[in-house]
Amino acid sequence: MKKLALIFILCLLSTFSEAQYSQWKFHIAFEDATGAKDTIWAIWDTLATSTGVDTIFGEGPVHMDYSKFNVFIGNPNSDTTKVSALDFLGSHQLYVYAINYQYPITISWDSSLLNVSLPPPVGYVNYARIQNDYFFLVNNDNFIQQFNMRLDNHVLAPPYNWGSQTQFPMEFYLIRDPSIGYNDPLLKDKYLQIFPNPFEQSINISSSDEISSIEVFSAIGEQIINKVFLNPIILHNYNLQFGDIQPGVYFIKFTNDKKQLAYEKVIKLH
């Protein structure tokens, strides 16, 4: 009898061990200057789908009190919700909106969930970023010009006076990409060469990876150039003309065919 009980307990523990990794649930908490709070959830689960609304995970419409502080995202039916649920092949791209808030806003999350390799099917999260006009210039990772959520567990979003001049919508990216491996940084040196720098009128770009777009931003976050390749291509001394753009510091954003990002700072002399 004791032996059967022990086997039963071991089976329960085994089931629990597998179940606890069958779902990856990640919260992003927001608190404004008045102390009002709200939360967005990102979920990976083998039962979720990449299309439609998974009501069993809470992706359905949320009826909010519009007189209070709320953060929200959109679901596939264009309803406001607070949960994004995907299967383990999907990547979370969250456009977070807010109403009735006062700056500054504190954003926090559990970074330990982004820095450990978990058993399958969760695996690992090797890309977790916050992006908008503010975090393009004020961030903890100058290489990517976004806020790297894997390096910290909170950040302050204050008012600012450049670009859109508003923190919302705020873009969050949570990506599991087996092609780059856990903790492998998105190094531009792996597939990009840019010369000359500084330059006068144009720069030459070569890549060993297929590039889907090239964007150029001024030092205050204004988009100056936007080149989109409908069919991603490998660049061979691609000449990017800056024309009559004023001398100064610019940032070039590259997106490859795997939706990985890389940034390069360049200086225009004349």
mmCIF file of C-alpha atoms in Angstrom:
data_model
loop_
_atom_site.group_PDB
_atom_site.id
_atom_site.type_symbol
_atom_site.label_atom_id
_atom_site.label_comp_id
_atom_site.label_asym_id
_atom_site.label_seq_id
_atom_site.Cartn_x
_atom_site.Cartn_y
_atom_site.Cartn_z
ATOM 1 C CA MET A 1 0.000 0.000 0.000
ATOM 2 C CA LYS A 2 2.811 2.400 0.912
ATOM 3 C CA LYS A 3 4.562 1.521 -2.331
ATOM 4 C CA LEU A 4 1.439 2.359 -4.358
ATOM 5 C CA ALA A 5 1.037 5.641 -2.480
ATOM 6 C CA LEU A 6 4.663 6.530 -3.189
ATOM 7 C CA ILE A 7 4.219 5.791 -6.905
ATOM 8 C CA PHE A 8 1.074 7.953 -6.942
ATOM 9 C CA ILE A 9 2.912 10.857 -5.296
ATOM 10 C CA LEU A 10 5.814 10.556 -7.732
ATOM 11 C CA CYS A 11 3.370 10.600 -10.638
ATOM 12 C CA LEU A 12 1.762 13.748 -9.261
ATOM 13 C CA LEU A 13 5.148 15.420 -8.864
ATOM 14 C CA SER A 14 6.115 14.423 -12.393
ATOM 15 C CA THR A 15 2.849 15.796 -13.758
ATOM 16 C CA PHE A 16 3.311 19.029 -11.795
ATOM 17 C CA SER A 17 6.894 19.351 -13.011
ATOM 18 C CA GLU A 18 5.758 19.132 -16.616
ATOM 19 C CA ALA A 19 2.700 21.314 -16.081
ATOM 20 C CA GLN A 20 4.586 24.165 -14.479
ATOM 21 C CA TYR A 21 6.531 24.628 -17.709
ATOM 22 C CA SER A 22 3.591 24.106 -20.059
ATOM 23 C CA GLN A 23 2.767 27.780 -19.738
ATOM 24 C CA TRP A 24 5.000 30.841 -19.609
ATOM 25 C CA LYS A 25 3.100 33.752 -18.067
ATOM 26 C CA PHE A 26 4.753 37.161 -17.942
ATOM 27 C CA HIS A 27 3.342 40.361 -16.453
ATOM 28 C CA ILE A 28 4.224 43.967 -17.297
ATOM 29 C CA ALA A 29 3.048 46.225 -14.465
ATOM 30 C CA PHE A 30 2.373 49.963 -14.823
ATOM 31 C CA GLU A 31 2.018 52.541 -12.048
ATOM 32 C CA ASP A 32 1.464 56.240 -12.657
ATOM 33 C CA ALA A 33 2.394 59.221 -10.472
ATOM 34 C CA THR A 34 -0.842 58.985 -8.472
ATOM 35 C CA GLY A 35 -0.182 55.360 -7.492
ATOM 36 C CA ALA A 36 -2.827 53.972 -9.877
ATOM 37 C CA LYS A 37 -1.838 50.535 -11.219
ATOM 38 C CA ASP A 38 -2.663 48.229 -14.092
ATOM 39 C CA THR A 39 -1.082 45.186 -15.762
ATOM 40 C CA ILE A 40 -0.607 43.598 -19.188
ATOM 41 C CA TRP A 41 -0.020 39.832 -19.487
ATOM 42 C CA ALA A 42 1.891 37.882 -22.153
ATOM 43 C CA ILE A 43 1.339 34.120 -22.242
ATOM 44 C CA TRP A 44 2.896 31.284 -24.217
ATOM 45 C CA ASP A 45 0.942 28.048 -24.025
ATOM 46 C CA THR A 46 0.783 24.958 -26.217
ATOM 47 C CA LEU A 47 -3.011 25.244 -26.228
ATOM 48 C CA ALA A 48 -3.026 28.819 -27.504
ATOM 49 C CA THR A 49 -3.287 29.748 -31.153
ATOM 50 C CA SER A 50 -1.591 32.430 -33.241
ATOM 51 C CA THR A 51 -4.908 33.488 -34.804
ATOM 52 C CA GLY A 52 -8.277 34.373 -33.365
ATOM 53 C CA VAL A 53 -9.125 35.183 -29.755
ATOM 54 C CA ASP A 54 -8.223 32.667 -27.035
ATOM 55 C CA THR A 55 -10.942 33.420 -24.505
ATOM 56 C CA ILE A 56 -9.721 30.633 -22.186
ATOM 57 C CA PHE A 57 -6.577 32.707 -21.602
ATOM 58 C CA GLY A 58 -8.438 35.997 -21.135
ATOM 59 C CA GLU A 59 -7.848 37.499 -24.575
ATOM 60 C CA GLY A 60 -11.497 38.493 -24.850
ATOM 61 C CA PRO A 61 -12.698 42.105 -24.595
ATOM 62 C CA VAL A 62 -12.224 43.878 -21.264
ATOM 63 C CA HIS A 63 -14.889 46.317 -20.104
ATOM 64 C CA MET A 64 -12.851 49.097 -18.514
ATOM 65 C CA ASP A 65 -13.800 51.967 -16.264
ATOM 66 C CA TYR A 66 -12.779 54.809 -18.582
ATOM 67 C CA SER A 67 -12.629 57.277 -15.693
ATOM 68 C CA LYS A 68 -9.632 55.425 -14.205
ATOM 69 C CA PHE A 69 -6.057 54.642 -15.225
ATOM 70 C CA ASN A 70 -5.995 51.732 -17.662
ATOM 71 C CA VAL A 71 -3.433 50.127 -19.918
ATOM 72 C CA PHE A 72 -4.612 47.890 -22.738
ATOM 73 C CA ILE A 73 -3.736 46.205 -26.005
ATOM 74 C CA GLY A 74 -5.834 45.084 -28.968
ATOM 75 C CA ASN A 75 -6.897 41.520 -29.697
ATOM 76 C CA PRO A 76 -7.443 40.011 -33.201
ATOM 77 C CA ASN A 77 -11.065 41.204 -33.102
ATOM 78 C CA SER A 78 -9.886 44.803 -32.517
ATOM 79 C CA ASP A 79 -11.299 44.759 -28.986
ATOM 80 C CA THR A 80 -9.416 46.189 -26.026
ATOM 81 C CA THR A 81 -7.899 43.514 -23.811
ATOM 82 C CA LYS A 82 -5.053 43.053 -21.321
ATOM 83 C CA VAL A 83 -3.761 39.612 -22.350
ATOM 84 C CA SER A 84 -1.779 38.331 -25.320
ATOM 85 C CA ALA A 85 -1.740 34.526 -25.623
ATOM 86 C CA LEU A 86 0.263 32.643 -28.266
ATOM 87 C CA ASP A 87 1.540 29.171 -28.920
ATOM 88 C CA PHE A 88 5.267 28.660 -28.540
ATOM 89 C CA LEU A 89 5.989 29.495 -32.169
ATOM 90 C CA GLY A 90 4.610 33.015 -31.896
ATOM 91 C CA SER A 91 6.334 36.243 -30.886
ATOM 92 C CA HIS A 92 4.610 38.816 -28.693
ATOM 93 C CA GLN A 93 4.531 42.275 -30.228
ATOM 94 C CA LEU A 94 2.485 44.358 -27.803
ATOM 95 C CA TYR A 95 1.321 47.879 -28.600
ATOM 96 C CA VAL A 96 0.301 49.137 -25.171
ATOM 97 C CA TYR A 97 -2.045 52.108 -24.903
ATOM 98 C CA ALA A 98 -3.053 54.008 -21.758
ATOM 99 C CA ILE A 99 -5.736 56.410 -20.559
ATOM 100 C CA ASN A 100 -6.100 58.684 -17.516
ATOM 101 C CA TYR A 101 -2.477 58.615 -16.437
ATOM 102 C CA GLN A 102 -0.074 61.106 -14.907
ATOM 103 C CA TYR A 103 3.656 61.109 -15.561
ATOM 104 C CA PRO A 104 6.040 59.680 -14.584
ATOM 105 C CA ILE A 105 5.013 56.066 -15.100
ATOM 106 C CA THR A 106 6.943 53.198 -13.517
ATOM 107 C CA ILE A 107 7.049 49.976 -15.536
ATOM 108 C CA SER A 108 8.176 46.741 -13.856
ATOM 109 C CA TRP A 109 8.433 43.026 -14.666
ATOM 110 C CA ASP A 110 10.080 39.820 -13.477
ATOM 111 C CA SER A 111 13.383 39.812 -15.367
ATOM 112 C CA SER A 112 14.294 36.391 -13.941
ATOM 113 C CA LEU A 113 11.815 34.908 -16.433
ATOM 114 C CA LEU A 114 13.916 36.381 -19.238
ATOM 115 C CA ASN A 115 17.320 35.202 -18.057
ATOM 116 C CA VAL A 116 16.986 31.488 -17.391
ATOM 117 C CA SER A 117 16.781 28.547 -19.740
ATOM 118 C CA LEU A 118 13.625 26.606 -18.877
ATOM 119 C CA PRO A 119 12.774 23.057 -19.931
ATOM 120 C CA PRO A 120 10.697 22.660 -23.110
ATOM 121 C CA PRO A 121 8.318 23.830 -24.349
ATOM 122 C CA VAL A 122 9.144 27.256 -22.892
ATOM 123 C CA GLY A 123 12.862 27.135 -23.698
ATOM 124 C CA TYR A 124 14.199 30.669 -23.473
ATOM 125 C CA VAL A 125 13.351 34.292 -24.237
ATOM 126 C CA ASN A 126 16.306 35.884 -25.978
ATOM 127 C CA TYR A 127 14.733 39.160 -27.092
ATOM 128 C CA ALA A 128 12.767 41.398 -24.721
ATOM 129 C CA ARG A 129 12.643 45.106 -25.531
ATOM 130 C CA ILE A 130 10.667 48.305 -25.003
ATOM 131 C CA GLN A 131 10.530 50.716 -27.909
ATOM 132 C CA ASN A 132 9.105 54.172 -28.599
ATOM 133 C CA ASP A 133 10.543 57.620 -29.377
ATOM 134 C CA TYR A 134 11.646 58.082 -25.756
ATOM 135 C CA PHE A 135 13.413 54.726 -25.347
ATOM 136 C CA PHE A 136 15.101 55.158 -28.706
ATOM 137 C CA LEU A 137 17.270 57.859 -27.113
ATOM 138 C CA VAL A 138 17.065 57.057 -23.376
ATOM 139 C CA ASN A 139 17.782 53.387 -22.721
ATOM 140 C CA ASN A 140 20.106 50.873 -21.076
ATOM 141 C CA ASP A 141 21.421 49.364 -24.319
ATOM 142 C CA ASN A 142 22.888 51.859 -26.780
ATOM 143 C CA PHE A 143 23.679 49.106 -29.246
ATOM 144 C CA ILE A 144 20.036 48.433 -30.072
ATOM 145 C CA GLN A 145 18.638 51.900 -29.124
ATOM 146 C CA GLN A 146 15.814 50.239 -27.186
ATOM 147 C CA PHE A 147 15.312 49.387 -23.528
ATOM 148 C CA ASN A 148 16.587 45.867 -22.892
ATOM 149 C CA MET A 149 14.223 44.231 -20.406
ATOM 150 C CA ARG A 150 16.666 41.391 -19.783
ATOM 151 C CA LEU A 151 19.134 43.798 -18.126
ATOM 152 C CA ASP A 152 16.739 45.397 -15.606
ATOM 153 C CA ASN A 153 13.410 44.729 -13.898
ATOM 154 C CA HIS A 154 11.913 48.230 -13.994
ATOM 155 C CA VAL A 155 12.172 51.567 -15.794
ATOM 156 C CA LEU A 156 10.742 55.073 -15.417
ATOM 157 C CA ALA A 157 8.789 56.605 -18.317
ATOM 158 C CA PRO A 158 8.678 60.393 -17.768
ATOM 159 C CA PRO A 159 7.298 63.174 -19.985
ATOM 160 C CA TYR A 160 9.613 64.266 -22.826
ATOM 161 C CA ASN A 161 9.625 66.930 -25.534
ATOM 162 C CA TRP A 162 10.895 65.313 -28.740
ATOM 163 C CA GLY A 163 9.403 63.070 -31.415
ATOM 164 C CA SER A 164 5.847 61.999 -30.548
ATOM 165 C CA GLN A 165 6.176 63.589 -27.062
ATOM 166 C CA THR A 166 4.054 60.795 -25.619
ATOM 167 C CA GLN A 167 5.033 57.456 -24.126
ATOM 168 C CA PHE A 168 2.029 55.668 -25.643
ATOM 169 C CA PRO A 169 1.560 53.570 -27.601
ATOM 170 C CA MET A 170 4.551 51.792 -26.096
ATOM 171 C CA GLU A 171 5.857 48.777 -28.008
ATOM 172 C CA PHE A 172 6.982 45.613 -26.213
ATOM 173 C CA TYR A 173 8.701 42.752 -28.044
ATOM 174 C CA LEU A 174 9.060 39.295 -26.478
ATOM 175 C CA ILE A 175 10.659 36.829 -28.868
ATOM 176 C CA ARG A 176 11.867 33.241 -28.701
ATOM 177 C CA ASP A 177 14.235 32.804 -31.630
ATOM 178 C CA PRO A 178 16.048 29.442 -31.770
ATOM 179 C CA SER A 179 18.178 30.693 -34.656
ATOM 180 C CA ILE A 180 20.213 33.022 -32.429
ATOM 181 C CA GLY A 181 20.476 30.824 -29.338
ATOM 182 C CA TYR A 182 20.093 31.724 -25.692
ATOM 183 C CA ASN A 183 22.075 34.805 -24.585
ATOM 184 C CA ASP A 184 23.535 35.295 -28.071
ATOM 185 C CA PRO A 185 23.436 39.085 -28.659
ATOM 186 C CA LEU A 186 22.205 40.508 -31.947
ATOM 187 C CA LEU A 187 25.638 41.653 -33.038
ATOM 188 C CA LYS A 188 25.638 43.809 -36.148
ATOM 189 C CA ASP A 189 29.284 42.852 -36.719
ATOM 190 C CA LYS A 190 28.100 39.346 -37.549
ATOM 191 C CA TYR A 191 26.491 40.434 -40.767
ATOM 192 C CA LEU A 192 26.972 44.172 -41.431
ATOM 193 C CA GLN A 193 29.778 46.363 -42.728
ATOM 194 C CA ILE A 194 29.273 50.113 -43.030
ATOM 195 C CA PHE A 195 31.818 52.528 -44.525
ATOM 196 C CA PRO A 196 32.986 55.246 -44.526
ATOM 197 C CA ASN A 197 32.030 56.623 -41.127
ATOM 198 C CA PRO A 198 32.167 59.596 -40.722
ATOM 199 C CA PHE A 199 30.936 60.328 -44.254
ATOM 200 C CA GLU A 200 30.025 63.267 -46.471
ATOM 201 C CA GLN A 201 27.096 62.378 -48.770
ATOM 202 C CA SER A 202 26.608 58.614 -48.703
ATOM 203 C CA ILE A 203 27.686 55.366 -47.069
ATOM 204 C CA ASN A 204 28.216 51.868 -48.466
ATOM 205 C CA ILE A 205 26.575 48.889 -46.770
ATOM 206 C CA SER A 206 27.412 45.209 -47.146
ATOM 207 C CA SER A 207 25.648 42.357 -45.388
ATOM 208 C CA SER A 208 25.966 38.600 -45.145
ATOM 209 C CA ASP A 209 22.323 38.388 -44.047
ATOM 210 C CA GLU A 210 19.195 39.310 -45.977
ATOM 211 C CA ILE A 211 17.995 42.800 -45.071
ATOM 212 C CA SER A 212 14.311 43.695 -45.249
ATOM 213 C CA SER A 213 14.492 47.388 -44.317
ATOM 214 C CA ILE A 214 16.845 50.280 -43.597
ATOM 215 C CA GLU A 215 15.672 53.261 -41.553
ATOM 216 C CA VAL A 216 17.610 56.393 -40.633
ATOM 217 C CA PHE A 217 16.742 58.526 -37.606
ATOM 218 C CA SER A 218 18.019 61.891 -36.436
ATOM 219 C CA ALA A 219 19.440 62.384 -32.940
ATOM 220 C CA ILE A 220 15.977 63.455 -31.732
ATOM 221 C CA GLY A 221 14.266 60.352 -33.120
ATOM 222 C CA GLU A 222 12.841 61.801 -36.361
ATOM 223 C CA GLN A 223 12.759 59.298 -39.229
ATOM 224 C CA ILE A 224 14.779 60.675 -42.162
ATOM 225 C CA ILE A 225 15.037 57.710 -44.543
ATOM 226 C CA ASN A 226 12.914 54.564 -44.861
ATOM 227 C CA LYS A 227 14.010 51.918 -47.386
ATOM 228 C CA VAL A 228 11.841 48.792 -47.481
ATOM 229 C CA PHE A 229 12.793 45.775 -49.602
ATOM 230 C CA LEU A 230 9.691 43.769 -50.493
ATOM 231 C CA ASN A 231 11.975 40.789 -50.998
ATOM 232 C CA PRO A 232 14.796 40.819 -48.394
ATOM 233 C CA ILE A 233 18.204 40.991 -50.067
ATOM 234 C CA ILE A 234 21.871 40.559 -49.230
ATOM 235 C CA LEU A 235 23.558 43.930 -49.683
ATOM 236 C CA HIS A 236 26.747 44.236 -51.722
ATOM 237 C CA ASN A 237 28.205 47.738 -51.349
ATOM 238 C CA TYR A 238 24.687 49.163 -51.278
ATOM 239 C CA ASN A 239 25.012 52.942 -51.545
ATOM 240 C CA LEU A 240 22.735 54.847 -49.157
ATOM 241 C CA GLN A 241 22.467 58.488 -50.166
ATOM 242 C CA PHE A 242 21.823 61.115 -47.488
ATOM 243 C CA GLY A 243 21.446 64.002 -49.956
ATOM 244 C CA ASP A 244 20.799 67.428 -48.438
ATOM 245 C CA ILE A 245 20.356 66.174 -44.869
ATOM 246 C CA GLN A 246 22.092 68.447 -42.386
ATOM 247 C CA PRO A 247 25.480 67.434 -40.898
ATOM 248 C CA GLY A 248 25.221 65.662 -37.560
ATOM 249 C CA VAL A 249 24.752 62.333 -35.783
ATOM 250 C CA TYR A 250 22.274 59.802 -37.205
ATOM 251 C CA PHE A 251 21.189 56.292 -36.275
ATOM 252 C CA ILE A 252 20.616 53.591 -38.898
ATOM 253 C CA LYS A 253 18.208 50.799 -38.007
ATOM 254 C CA PHE A 254 18.519 47.527 -39.911
ATOM 255 C CA THR A 255 15.896 44.780 -39.871
ATOM 256 C CA ASN A 256 16.837 41.424 -41.339
ATOM 257 C CA ASP A 257 14.596 38.689 -42.724
ATOM 258 C CA LYS A 258 14.345 37.112 -39.237
ATOM 259 C CA LYS A 259 13.039 40.421 -37.796
ATOM 260 C CA GLN A 260 16.247 40.863 -35.809
ATOM 261 C CA LEU A 261 17.354 44.443 -35.309
ATOM 262 C CA ALA A 262 20.728 46.157 -35.394
ATOM 263 C CA TYR A 263 21.677 49.810 -35.066
ATOM 264 C CA GLU A 264 24.661 51.825 -36.223
ATOM 265 C CA LYS A 265 25.558 55.388 -35.284
ATOM 266 C CA VAL A 266 26.987 57.410 -38.170
ATOM 267 C CA ILE A 267 28.241 60.964 -38.502
ATOM 268 C CA LYS A 268 27.570 63.168 -41.534
ATOM 269 C CA LEU A 269 30.314 65.750 -42.012
ATOM 270 C CA HIS A 270 29.007 68.004 -44.776
#
